[in-house]
Coordinates of C-alpha atoms and ligand atoms in Angstrom, one line a residue:
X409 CA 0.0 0.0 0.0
X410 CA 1.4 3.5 -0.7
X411 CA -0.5 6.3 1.9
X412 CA 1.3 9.0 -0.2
X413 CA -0.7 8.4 -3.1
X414 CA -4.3 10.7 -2.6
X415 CA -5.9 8.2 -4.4
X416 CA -5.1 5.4 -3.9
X417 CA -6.4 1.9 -5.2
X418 CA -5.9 -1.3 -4.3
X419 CA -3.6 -3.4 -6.9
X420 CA -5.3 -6.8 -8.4
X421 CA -3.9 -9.7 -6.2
X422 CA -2.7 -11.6 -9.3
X423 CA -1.2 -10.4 -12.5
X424 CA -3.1 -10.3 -15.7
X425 CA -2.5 -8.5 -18.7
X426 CA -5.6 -6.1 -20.2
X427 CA -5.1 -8.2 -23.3
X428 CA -5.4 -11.3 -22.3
X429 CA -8.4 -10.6 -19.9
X430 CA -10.1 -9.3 -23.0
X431 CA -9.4 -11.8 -25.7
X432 CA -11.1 -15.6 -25.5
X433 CA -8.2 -17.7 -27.7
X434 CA -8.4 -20.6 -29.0
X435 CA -6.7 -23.9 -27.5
X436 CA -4.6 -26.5 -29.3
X437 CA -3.3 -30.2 -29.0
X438 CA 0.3 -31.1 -27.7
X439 CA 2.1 -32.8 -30.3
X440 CA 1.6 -36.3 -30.0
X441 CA 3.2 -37.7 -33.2
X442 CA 6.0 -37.6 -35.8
X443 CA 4.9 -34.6 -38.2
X444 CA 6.8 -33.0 -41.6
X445 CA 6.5 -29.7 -42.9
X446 CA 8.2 -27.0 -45.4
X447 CA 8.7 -24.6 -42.7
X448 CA 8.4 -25.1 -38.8
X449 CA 8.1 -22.2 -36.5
X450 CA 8.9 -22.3 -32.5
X451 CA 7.0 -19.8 -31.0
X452 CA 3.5 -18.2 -31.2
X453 CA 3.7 -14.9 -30.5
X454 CA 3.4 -11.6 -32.8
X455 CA 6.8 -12.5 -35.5
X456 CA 6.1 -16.4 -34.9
X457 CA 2.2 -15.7 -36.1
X458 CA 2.7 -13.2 -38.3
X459 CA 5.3 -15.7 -40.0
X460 CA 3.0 -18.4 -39.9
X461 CA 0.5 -16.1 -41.8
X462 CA 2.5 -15.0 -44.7
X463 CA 4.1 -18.7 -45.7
X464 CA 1.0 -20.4 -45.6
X465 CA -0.4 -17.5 -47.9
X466 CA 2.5 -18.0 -50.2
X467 CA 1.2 -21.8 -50.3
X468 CA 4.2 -23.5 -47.7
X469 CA 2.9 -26.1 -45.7
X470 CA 3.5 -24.3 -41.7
X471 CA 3.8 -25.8 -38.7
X472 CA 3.8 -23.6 -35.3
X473 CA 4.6 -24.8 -32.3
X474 CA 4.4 -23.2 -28.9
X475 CA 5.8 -24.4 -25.7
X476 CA 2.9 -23.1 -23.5
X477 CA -0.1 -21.5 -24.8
X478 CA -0.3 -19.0 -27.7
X479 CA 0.5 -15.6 -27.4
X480 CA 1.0 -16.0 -23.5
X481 CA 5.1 -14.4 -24.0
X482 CA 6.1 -10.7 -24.5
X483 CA 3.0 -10.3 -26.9
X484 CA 0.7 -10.6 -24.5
X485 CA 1.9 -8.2 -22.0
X486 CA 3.1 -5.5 -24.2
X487 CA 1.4 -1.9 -24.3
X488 CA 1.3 -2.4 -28.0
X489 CA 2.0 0.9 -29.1
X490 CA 2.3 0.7 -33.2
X491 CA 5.2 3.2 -33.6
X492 CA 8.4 3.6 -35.5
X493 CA 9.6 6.1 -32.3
X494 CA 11.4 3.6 -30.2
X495 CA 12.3 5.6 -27.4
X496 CA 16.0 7.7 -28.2
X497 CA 17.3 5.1 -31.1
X498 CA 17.4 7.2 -34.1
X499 CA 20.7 9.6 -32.9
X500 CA 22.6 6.3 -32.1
X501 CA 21.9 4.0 -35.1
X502 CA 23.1 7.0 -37.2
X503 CA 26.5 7.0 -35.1
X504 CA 27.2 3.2 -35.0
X505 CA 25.4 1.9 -38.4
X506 CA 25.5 5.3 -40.2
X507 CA 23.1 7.6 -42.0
X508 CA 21.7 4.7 -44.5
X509 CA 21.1 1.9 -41.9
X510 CA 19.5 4.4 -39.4
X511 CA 17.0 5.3 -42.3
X512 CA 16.4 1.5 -43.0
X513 CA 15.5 0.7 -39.4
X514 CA 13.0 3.7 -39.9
X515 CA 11.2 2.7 -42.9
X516 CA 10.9 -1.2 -41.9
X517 CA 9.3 -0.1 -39.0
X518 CA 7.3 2.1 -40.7
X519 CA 6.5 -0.7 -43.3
X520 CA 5.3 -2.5 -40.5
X521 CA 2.5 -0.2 -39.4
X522 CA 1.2 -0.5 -42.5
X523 CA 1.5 -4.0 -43.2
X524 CA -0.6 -4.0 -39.7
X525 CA -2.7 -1.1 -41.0
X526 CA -3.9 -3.2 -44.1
X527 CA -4.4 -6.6 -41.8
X528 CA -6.8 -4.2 -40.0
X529 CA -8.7 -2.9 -43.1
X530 CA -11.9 -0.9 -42.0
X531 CA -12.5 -2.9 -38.6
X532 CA -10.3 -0.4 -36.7
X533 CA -12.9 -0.5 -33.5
X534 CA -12.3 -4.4 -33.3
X535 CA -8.8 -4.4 -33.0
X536 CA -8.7 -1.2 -31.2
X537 CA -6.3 0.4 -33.9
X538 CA -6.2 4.3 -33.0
X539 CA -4.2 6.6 -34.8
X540 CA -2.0 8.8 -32.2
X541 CA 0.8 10.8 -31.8
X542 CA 3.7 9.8 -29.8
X543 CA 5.9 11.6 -27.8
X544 CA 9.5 11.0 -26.2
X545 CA 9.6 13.4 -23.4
X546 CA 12.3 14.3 -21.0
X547 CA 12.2 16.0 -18.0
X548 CA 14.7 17.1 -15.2
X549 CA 18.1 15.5 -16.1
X550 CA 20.4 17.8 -18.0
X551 CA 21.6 14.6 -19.6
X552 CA 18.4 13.3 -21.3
X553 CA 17.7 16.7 -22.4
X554 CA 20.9 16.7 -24.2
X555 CA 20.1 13.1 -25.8
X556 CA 17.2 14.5 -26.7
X557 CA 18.0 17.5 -28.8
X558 CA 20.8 14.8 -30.3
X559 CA 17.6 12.6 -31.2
X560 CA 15.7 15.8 -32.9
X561 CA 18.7 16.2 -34.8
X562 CA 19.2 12.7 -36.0
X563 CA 15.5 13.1 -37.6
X564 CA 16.1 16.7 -39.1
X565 CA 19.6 14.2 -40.7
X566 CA 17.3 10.9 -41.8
X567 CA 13.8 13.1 -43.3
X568 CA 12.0 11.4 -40.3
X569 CA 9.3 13.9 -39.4
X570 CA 9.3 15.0 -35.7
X571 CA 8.7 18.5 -34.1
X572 CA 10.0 19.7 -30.8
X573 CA 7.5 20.9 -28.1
X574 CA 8.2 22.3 -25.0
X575 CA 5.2 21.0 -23.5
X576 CA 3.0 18.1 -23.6
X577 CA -1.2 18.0 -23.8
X578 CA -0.5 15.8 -20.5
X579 CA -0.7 18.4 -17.1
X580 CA 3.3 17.4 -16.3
X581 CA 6.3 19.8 -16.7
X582 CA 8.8 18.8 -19.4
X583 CA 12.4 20.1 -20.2
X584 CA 11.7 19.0 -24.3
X585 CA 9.7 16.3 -26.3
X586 CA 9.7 14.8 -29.8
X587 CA 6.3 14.1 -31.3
X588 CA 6.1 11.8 -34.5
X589 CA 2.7 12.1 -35.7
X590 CA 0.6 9.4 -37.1
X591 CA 1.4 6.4 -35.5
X592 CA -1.3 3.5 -33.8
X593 CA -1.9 1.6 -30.9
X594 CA -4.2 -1.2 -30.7
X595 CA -5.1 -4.7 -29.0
X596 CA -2.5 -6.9 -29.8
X597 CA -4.4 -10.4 -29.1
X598 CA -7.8 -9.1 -31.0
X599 CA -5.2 -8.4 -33.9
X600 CA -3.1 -12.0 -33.6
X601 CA -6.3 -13.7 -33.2
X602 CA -7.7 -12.9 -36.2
X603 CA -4.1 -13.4 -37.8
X604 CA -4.1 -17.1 -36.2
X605 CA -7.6 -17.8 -37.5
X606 CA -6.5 -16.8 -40.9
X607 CA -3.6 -18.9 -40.8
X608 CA -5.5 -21.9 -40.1
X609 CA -7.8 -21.4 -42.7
X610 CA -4.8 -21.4 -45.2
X611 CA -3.8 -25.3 -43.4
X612 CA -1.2 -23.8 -41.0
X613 CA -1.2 -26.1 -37.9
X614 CA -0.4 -25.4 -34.1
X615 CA 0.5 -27.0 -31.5
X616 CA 0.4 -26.0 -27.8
X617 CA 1.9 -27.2 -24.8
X618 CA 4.9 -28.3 -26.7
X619 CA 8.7 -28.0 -25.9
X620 CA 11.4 -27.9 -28.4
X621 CA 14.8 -29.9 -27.6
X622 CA 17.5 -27.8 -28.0
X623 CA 19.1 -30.5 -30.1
X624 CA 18.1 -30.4 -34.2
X625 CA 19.3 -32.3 -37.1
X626 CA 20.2 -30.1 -39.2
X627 CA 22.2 -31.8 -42.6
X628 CA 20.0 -32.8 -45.1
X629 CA 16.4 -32.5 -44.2
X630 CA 15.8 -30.4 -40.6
X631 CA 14.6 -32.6 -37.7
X632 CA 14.0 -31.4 -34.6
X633 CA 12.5 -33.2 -31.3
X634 CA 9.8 -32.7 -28.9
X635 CA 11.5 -32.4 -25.4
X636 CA 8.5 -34.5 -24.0
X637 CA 8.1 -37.7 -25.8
X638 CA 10.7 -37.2 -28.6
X639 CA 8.6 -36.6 -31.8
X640 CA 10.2 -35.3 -34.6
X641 CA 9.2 -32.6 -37.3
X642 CA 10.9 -32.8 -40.3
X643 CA 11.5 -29.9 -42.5
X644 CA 13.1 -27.6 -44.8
X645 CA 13.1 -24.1 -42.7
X646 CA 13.0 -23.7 -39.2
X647 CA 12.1 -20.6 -37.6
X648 CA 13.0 -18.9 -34.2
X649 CA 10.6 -17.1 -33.2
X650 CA 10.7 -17.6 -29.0
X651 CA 12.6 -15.0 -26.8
X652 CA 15.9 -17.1 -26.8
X653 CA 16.6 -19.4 -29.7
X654 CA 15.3 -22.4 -28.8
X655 CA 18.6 -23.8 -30.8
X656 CA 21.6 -22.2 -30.5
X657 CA 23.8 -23.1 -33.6
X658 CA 26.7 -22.1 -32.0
X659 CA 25.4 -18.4 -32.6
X660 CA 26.0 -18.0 -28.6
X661 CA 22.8 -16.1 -28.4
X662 CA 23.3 -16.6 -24.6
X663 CA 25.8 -14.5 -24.2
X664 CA 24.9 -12.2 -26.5
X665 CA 21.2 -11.1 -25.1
X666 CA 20.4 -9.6 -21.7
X667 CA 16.7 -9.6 -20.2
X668 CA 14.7 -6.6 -18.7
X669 CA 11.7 -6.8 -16.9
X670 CA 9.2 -3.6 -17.1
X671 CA 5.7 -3.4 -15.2
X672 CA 2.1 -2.0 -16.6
X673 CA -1.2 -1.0 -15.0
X674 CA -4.0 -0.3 -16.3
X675 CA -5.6 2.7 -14.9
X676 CA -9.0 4.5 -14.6
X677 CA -8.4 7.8 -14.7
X678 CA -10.5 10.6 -12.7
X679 CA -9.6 13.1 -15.1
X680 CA -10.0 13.1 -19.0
X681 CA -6.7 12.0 -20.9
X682 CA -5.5 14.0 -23.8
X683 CA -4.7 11.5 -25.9
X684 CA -1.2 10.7 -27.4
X685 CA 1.2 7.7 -26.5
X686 CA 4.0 9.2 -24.4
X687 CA 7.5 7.5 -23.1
X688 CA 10.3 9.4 -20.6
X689 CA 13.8 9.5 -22.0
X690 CA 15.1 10.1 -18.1
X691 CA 14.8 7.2 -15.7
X692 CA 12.4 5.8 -14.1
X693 CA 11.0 5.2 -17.0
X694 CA 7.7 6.1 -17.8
X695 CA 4.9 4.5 -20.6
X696 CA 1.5 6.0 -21.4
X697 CA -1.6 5.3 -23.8
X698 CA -4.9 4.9 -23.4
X699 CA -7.1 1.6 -23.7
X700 CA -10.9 1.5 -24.3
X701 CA -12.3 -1.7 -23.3
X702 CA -15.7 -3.2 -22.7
X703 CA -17.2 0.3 -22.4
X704 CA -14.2 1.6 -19.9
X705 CA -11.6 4.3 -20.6
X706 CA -8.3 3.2 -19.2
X707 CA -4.5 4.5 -19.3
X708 CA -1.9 1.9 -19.2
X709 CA 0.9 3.3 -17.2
X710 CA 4.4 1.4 -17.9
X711 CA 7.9 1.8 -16.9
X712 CA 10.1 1.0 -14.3
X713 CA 12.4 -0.9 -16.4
X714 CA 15.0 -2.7 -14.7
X715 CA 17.5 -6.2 -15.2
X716 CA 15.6 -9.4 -14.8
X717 CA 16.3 -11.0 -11.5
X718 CA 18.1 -8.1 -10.0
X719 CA 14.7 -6.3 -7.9
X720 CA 14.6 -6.7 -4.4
X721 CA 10.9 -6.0 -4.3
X722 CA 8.9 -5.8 -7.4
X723 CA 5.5 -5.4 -5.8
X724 CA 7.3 -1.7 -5.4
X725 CA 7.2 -0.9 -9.0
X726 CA 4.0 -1.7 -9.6
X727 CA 3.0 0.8 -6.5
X728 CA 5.3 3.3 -8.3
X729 CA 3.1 3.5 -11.4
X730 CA 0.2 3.8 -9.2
X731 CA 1.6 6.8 -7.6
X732 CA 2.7 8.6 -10.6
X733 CA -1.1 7.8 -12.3
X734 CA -2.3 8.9 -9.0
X735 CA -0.5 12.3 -9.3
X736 CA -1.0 12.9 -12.3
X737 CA -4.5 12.2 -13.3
X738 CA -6.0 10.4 -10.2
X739 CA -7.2 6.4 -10.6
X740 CA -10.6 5.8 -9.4
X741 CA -9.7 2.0 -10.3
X742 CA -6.7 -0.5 -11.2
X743 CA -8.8 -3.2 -12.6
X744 CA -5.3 -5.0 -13.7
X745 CA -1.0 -5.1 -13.7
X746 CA 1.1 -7.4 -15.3
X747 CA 4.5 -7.1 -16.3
X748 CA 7.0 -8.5 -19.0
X749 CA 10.7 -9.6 -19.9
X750 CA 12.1 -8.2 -23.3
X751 CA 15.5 -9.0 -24.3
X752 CA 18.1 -6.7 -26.0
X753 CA 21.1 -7.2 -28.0
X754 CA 24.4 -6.5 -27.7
X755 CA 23.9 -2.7 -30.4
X756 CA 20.4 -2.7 -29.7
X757 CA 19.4 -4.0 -32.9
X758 CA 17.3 -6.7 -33.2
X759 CA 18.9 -10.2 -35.1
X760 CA 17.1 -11.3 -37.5
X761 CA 17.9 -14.4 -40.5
X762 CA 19.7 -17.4 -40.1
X763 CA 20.6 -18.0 -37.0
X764 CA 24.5 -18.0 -38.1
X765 CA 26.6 -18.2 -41.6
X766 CA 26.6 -21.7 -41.3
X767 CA 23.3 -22.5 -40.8
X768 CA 21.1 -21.0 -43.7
X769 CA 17.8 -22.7 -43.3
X770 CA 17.5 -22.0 -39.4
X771 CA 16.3 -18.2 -38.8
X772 CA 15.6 -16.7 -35.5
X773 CA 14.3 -13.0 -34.5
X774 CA 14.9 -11.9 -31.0
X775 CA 16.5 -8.8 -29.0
X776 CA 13.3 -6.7 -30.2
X777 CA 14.1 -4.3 -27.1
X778 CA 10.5 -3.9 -26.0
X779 CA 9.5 -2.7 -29.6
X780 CA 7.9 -5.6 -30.9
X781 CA 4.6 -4.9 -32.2
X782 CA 6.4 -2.9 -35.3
X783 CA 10.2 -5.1 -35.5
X784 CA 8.2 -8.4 -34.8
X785 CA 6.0 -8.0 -37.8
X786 CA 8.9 -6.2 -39.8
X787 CA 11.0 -9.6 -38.6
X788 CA 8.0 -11.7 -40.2
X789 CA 8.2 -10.4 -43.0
X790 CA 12.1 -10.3 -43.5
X791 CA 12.2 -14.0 -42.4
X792 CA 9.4 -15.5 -45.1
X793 CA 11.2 -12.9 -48.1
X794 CA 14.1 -15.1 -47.2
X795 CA 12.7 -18.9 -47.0
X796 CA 10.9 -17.4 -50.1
X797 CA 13.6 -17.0 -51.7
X798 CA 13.0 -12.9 -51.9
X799 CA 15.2 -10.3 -51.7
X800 CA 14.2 -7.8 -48.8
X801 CA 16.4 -4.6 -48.4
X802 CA 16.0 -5.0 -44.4
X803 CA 17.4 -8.2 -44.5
X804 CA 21.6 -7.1 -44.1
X805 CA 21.1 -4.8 -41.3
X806 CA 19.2 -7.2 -39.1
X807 CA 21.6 -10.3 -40.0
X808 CA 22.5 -11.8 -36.6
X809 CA 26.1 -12.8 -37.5
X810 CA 27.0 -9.2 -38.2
X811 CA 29.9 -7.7 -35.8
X812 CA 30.1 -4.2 -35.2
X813 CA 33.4 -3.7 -32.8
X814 CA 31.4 -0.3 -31.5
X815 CA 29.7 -0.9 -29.4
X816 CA 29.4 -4.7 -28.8
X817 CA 32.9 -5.4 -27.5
X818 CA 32.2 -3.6 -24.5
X819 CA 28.8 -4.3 -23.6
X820 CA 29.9 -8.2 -24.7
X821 CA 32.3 -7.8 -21.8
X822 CA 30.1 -6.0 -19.5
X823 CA 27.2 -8.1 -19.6
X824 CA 29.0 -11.4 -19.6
X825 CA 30.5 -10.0 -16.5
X826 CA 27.7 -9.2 -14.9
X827 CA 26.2 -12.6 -16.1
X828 CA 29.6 -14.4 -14.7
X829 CA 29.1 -12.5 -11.6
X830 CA 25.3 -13.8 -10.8
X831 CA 26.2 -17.0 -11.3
X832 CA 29.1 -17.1 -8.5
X833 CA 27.0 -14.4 -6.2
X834 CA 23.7 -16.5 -6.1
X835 CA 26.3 -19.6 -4.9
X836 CA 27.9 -18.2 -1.7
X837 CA 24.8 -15.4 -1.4
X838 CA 24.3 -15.9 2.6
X839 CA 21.7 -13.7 3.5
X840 CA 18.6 -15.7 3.6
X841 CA 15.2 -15.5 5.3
X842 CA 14.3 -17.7 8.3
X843 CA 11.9 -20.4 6.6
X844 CA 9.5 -20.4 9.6
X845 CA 8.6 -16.4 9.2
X846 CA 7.1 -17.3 5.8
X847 CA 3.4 -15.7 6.1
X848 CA 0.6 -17.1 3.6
X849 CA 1.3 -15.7 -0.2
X850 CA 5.5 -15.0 0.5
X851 CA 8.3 -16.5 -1.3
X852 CA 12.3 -16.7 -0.6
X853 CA 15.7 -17.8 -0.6
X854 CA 16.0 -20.0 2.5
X855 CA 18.5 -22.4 4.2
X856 CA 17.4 -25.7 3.8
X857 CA 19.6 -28.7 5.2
X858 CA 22.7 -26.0 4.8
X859 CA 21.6 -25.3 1.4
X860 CA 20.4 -23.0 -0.6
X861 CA 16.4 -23.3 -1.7
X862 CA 13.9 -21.1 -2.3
X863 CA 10.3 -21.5 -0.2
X864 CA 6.7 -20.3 -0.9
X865 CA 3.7 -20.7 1.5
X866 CA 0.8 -21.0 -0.5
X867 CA -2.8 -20.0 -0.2
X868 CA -3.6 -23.2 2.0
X869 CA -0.4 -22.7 4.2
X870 CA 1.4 -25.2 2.2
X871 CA 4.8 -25.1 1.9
X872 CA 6.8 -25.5 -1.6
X873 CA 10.5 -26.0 -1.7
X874 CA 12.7 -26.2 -4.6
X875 CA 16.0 -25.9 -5.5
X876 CA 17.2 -22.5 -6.7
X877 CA 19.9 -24.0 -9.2
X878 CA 18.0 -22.6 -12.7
X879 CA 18.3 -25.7 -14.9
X880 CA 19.0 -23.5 -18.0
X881 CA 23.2 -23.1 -17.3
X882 CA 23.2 -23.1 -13.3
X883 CA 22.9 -19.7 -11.9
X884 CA 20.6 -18.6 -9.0
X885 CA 17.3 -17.4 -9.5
X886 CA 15.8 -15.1 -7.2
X887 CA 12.2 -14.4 -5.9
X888 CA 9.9 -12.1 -7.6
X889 CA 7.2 -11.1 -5.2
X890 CA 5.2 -8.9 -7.8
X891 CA 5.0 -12.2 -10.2
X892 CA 4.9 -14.9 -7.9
X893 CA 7.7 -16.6 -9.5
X894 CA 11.0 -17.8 -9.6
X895 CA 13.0 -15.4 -11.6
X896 CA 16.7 -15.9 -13.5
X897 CA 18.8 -13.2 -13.5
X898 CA 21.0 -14.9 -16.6
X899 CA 18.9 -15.1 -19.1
X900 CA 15.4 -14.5 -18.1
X901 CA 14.2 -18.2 -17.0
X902 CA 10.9 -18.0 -15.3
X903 CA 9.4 -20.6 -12.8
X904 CA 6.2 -21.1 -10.9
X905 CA 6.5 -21.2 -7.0
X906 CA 6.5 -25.0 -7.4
X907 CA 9.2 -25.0 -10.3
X908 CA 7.6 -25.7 -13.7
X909 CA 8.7 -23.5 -16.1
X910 CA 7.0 -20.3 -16.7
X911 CA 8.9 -18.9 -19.1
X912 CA 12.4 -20.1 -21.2
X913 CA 15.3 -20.6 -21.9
X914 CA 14.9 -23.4 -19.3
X915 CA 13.3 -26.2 -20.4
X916 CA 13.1 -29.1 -17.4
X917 CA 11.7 -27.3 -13.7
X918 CA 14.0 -26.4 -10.4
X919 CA 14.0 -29.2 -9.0
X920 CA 11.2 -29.6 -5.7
X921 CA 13.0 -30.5 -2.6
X922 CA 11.2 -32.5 0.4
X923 CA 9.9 -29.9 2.9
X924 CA 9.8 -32.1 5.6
X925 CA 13.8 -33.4 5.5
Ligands
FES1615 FE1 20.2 -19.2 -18.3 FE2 19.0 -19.3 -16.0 S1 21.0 -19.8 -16.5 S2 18.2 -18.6 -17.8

């Protein structure tokens, strides 16, 4: 509870994103058999989908294959803003990929607004498509207002049309903003629903509940294997399309990712919003757009962006969005919160194509750095230009096997460090909580017969034990007390309070330890 928000609501016990409390999807078998293909796609979210889509409207037999349900990753708990203004991206793509790249990444994106503009048609109201400035805002730090005017600049350079206000429609002092005109929001799921019906009226198949090996055959014909029960689908592409290559190649996507978790509510404002999608350059970061669902008018409120793993307490950032939507344009109402993981690359630039030189027929499309709704579809289309055997101009830029000494070498270093570091800190970590203390609901890192474990006391006062060792490669995942989960601060590994996987890399759960040893 925060008393220094005026008003103040109580946040939903359980996370649930907007979208998926709003969309009824269909459900699909697990695999249960030996299948073939032309092209097999891991992962059904907005690029896996959207993928899907276009090769079985070119005629390829498709396969999609999901390890939990569909669109239950990042696409389901974005704010799903349809924009080619990624936050300040524009200045530094011009200084590390030059003038020519920087304009590429512009126009994709903007390519994929309209590609999702045209899958829309006229039935804007049913997938909630609104057309909407956005604004990049900053507003005490000398240092963001600097990035800022460098940003403005790096338009004026590329023909990307922007204006500079010194205010914003929303009541909230600003140093400086960029507005790019005519851009979208919408409901994500409404949209991919109607993507995935279309796809399996063209014959595409999906399958749910289904984990990939991270094993594959790849000369000759692709095979790759069910974890659970070791079927095989044979075909000619395989595509990517989960948050961490479900096969690596030897691309080392592992250490060349990092994972950020950011938090959203959706709020009832008590005062009229002005419209406009809005993000703060300065940190803590700071999301806004407005929502319009089963007769409510609501303002998602994101931000609060920080590594995966590495919160203390992340019930705090939810409360933090309440009491900036509380100061700013009261909330009569939080009717939900939910929060994601995104992961980023080592230039900020999303890979996407084969997943390295050597293996041509494999793509993936990851790193999307929170900006998904426009690169995942601009990724979908990239990838089925390529198993099509069509040239598309975005395709070299995106390539994952590209090395650009500046910046990566640094941030290669620094991550892995930091990666390197978590694994040793979460082994000889000693400050735990006393395992008797644990009230109804809590979750932590315990001593357990002089070992590490990590507890929860559910709802009925039972208590769950597991082993804190994430079976992805071995480091220490911590407690996240917004999420109820088991959280990984190497690459982003989610578990329930019991151990079964919420979320990859990690494919087998922590293992459940005897309580009563
Ligand atoms: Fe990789 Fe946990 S070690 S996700």
């Amino acid at each position: 509870m925060n008393p220094s928000n005026p008003s103040y609501q109580e946040l939903p016990r359980y996370p649930e994103s907007l979208w998926r409390a709003t969309t009824e999807l269909p459900t699909f078998p697990r695999l249960a058999e030996d299948i073939e293909a032309d092209v097999a796609i891991v992962g059904a979210g907005i690029t896996g989908i959207t993928t899907a889509y276009l090769l079985a409207k070119a005629g390829k037999d498709v396969v999609l294959i999901e390890a939990g349900r569909i669109l239950n990753g990042a696409t389901g708990y974005t704010t799903a803003k349809v924009t080619a203004q990624h936050g300040l991206i524009y200045h530094e793509l011009t200084s590390h990929f030059g003038e020519e790249n920087a304009r590429l990444y512009y126009e994709g994106n903007r390519e994929a607004i309209e590609f999702i503009r045209n899958i829309v048609g006229g039935d804007e109201e049913k997938f909630g498509l609104k057309l909407e400035d956005a604004y990049i805002y900053a507003q005490e730090d000398d240092k963001y207002l600097a990035k800022l005017e460098d940003e403005i600049k790096a338009y004026e350079q590329l023909g990307i049309p922007g204006e500079w206000q010194d205010s914003l429609p929303l009541p909230m002092p600003i140093r400086g903003a960029i507005k790019m005109p005519g851009q979208y929001q919408f409901h994500p799921l409404q949209y991919l629903k109607h993507l995935t019906e279309q796809f399996l009226m063209l014959g595409g198949r999906i399958y749910e509940n289904t984990t990939m090996d991270e094993k594959a055959e790849t000369e000759g014909p692709i095979t790759l294997l069910t974890k659970r029960g070791g079927h095989r689908i044979t075909c000619n592409h395989a595509v990517s399309a989960s948050h961490f290559p479900f096969y690596d190649g030897k691309g080392l996507f592992f250490t060349r990712l990092h994972v950020e978790r950011s938090y959203a509510i959706a709020v009832k404002p008590e005062t009229a919003y002005p419209g406009g999608m809005y993000l703060s350059v300065d940190k803590p970061k700071r999301s806004l757009r407005s929502a319009s669902y089963n007769g409510e008018d609501l303002v998602i409120v994101g931000g609060e962006n920080h590594p995966t793993g590495r919160s203390i307490c992340t019930h705090q950032h939810y409360e933090n969005l309440e009491l900036f939507a509380g100061n700013l344009m009261g909330a009569s109402a939080i009717p939900y919160r939910w929060s994601t993981q995104d992961l980023i690359t080592l230039d900020n630039l999303p890979y996407i194509g084969p997943i390295t030189s050597k293996h041509d027929r494999i793509y993936v499309a990851t790193g999307f750095r929170k900006w998904g709704m426009t690169t995942g579809t601009l990724a979908a289309n990239i990838i089925s230009d390529q198993i099509l055997g069509k040239t598309n101009r975005y395709a070299d830029m995106f390539n994952p096997s590209r090395f650009k000494a500046d910046p990566s070498i640094k941030t290669f270093v620094v991550q892995n460090a930091t990666v390197a570091k978590d694994f040793v800190a979460g082994k000889v970590d000693l400050s735990h909580a006393d395992i008797t203390e644990l009230k109804i609901g809590e979750g932590a890192v315990v001593r357990h017969n002089g070992q590490r474990a990590g507890a929860y006391k559910d709802d009925q006062g039972n208590l769950h034990l597991v082993d804190t060792t994430c079976t992805h490669l071995g480091c220490e995942v911590e407690w996240n007390e917004g999420e109820r989960s088991w959280d990984c601060p190497c690459h982003g590994s989610r578990f329930r309070y019991d151990g079964k996987v919420l979320e990859g890399p990690a494919i087998e759960p922590l293992k459940q330890l005897d309580a009563e040893s």
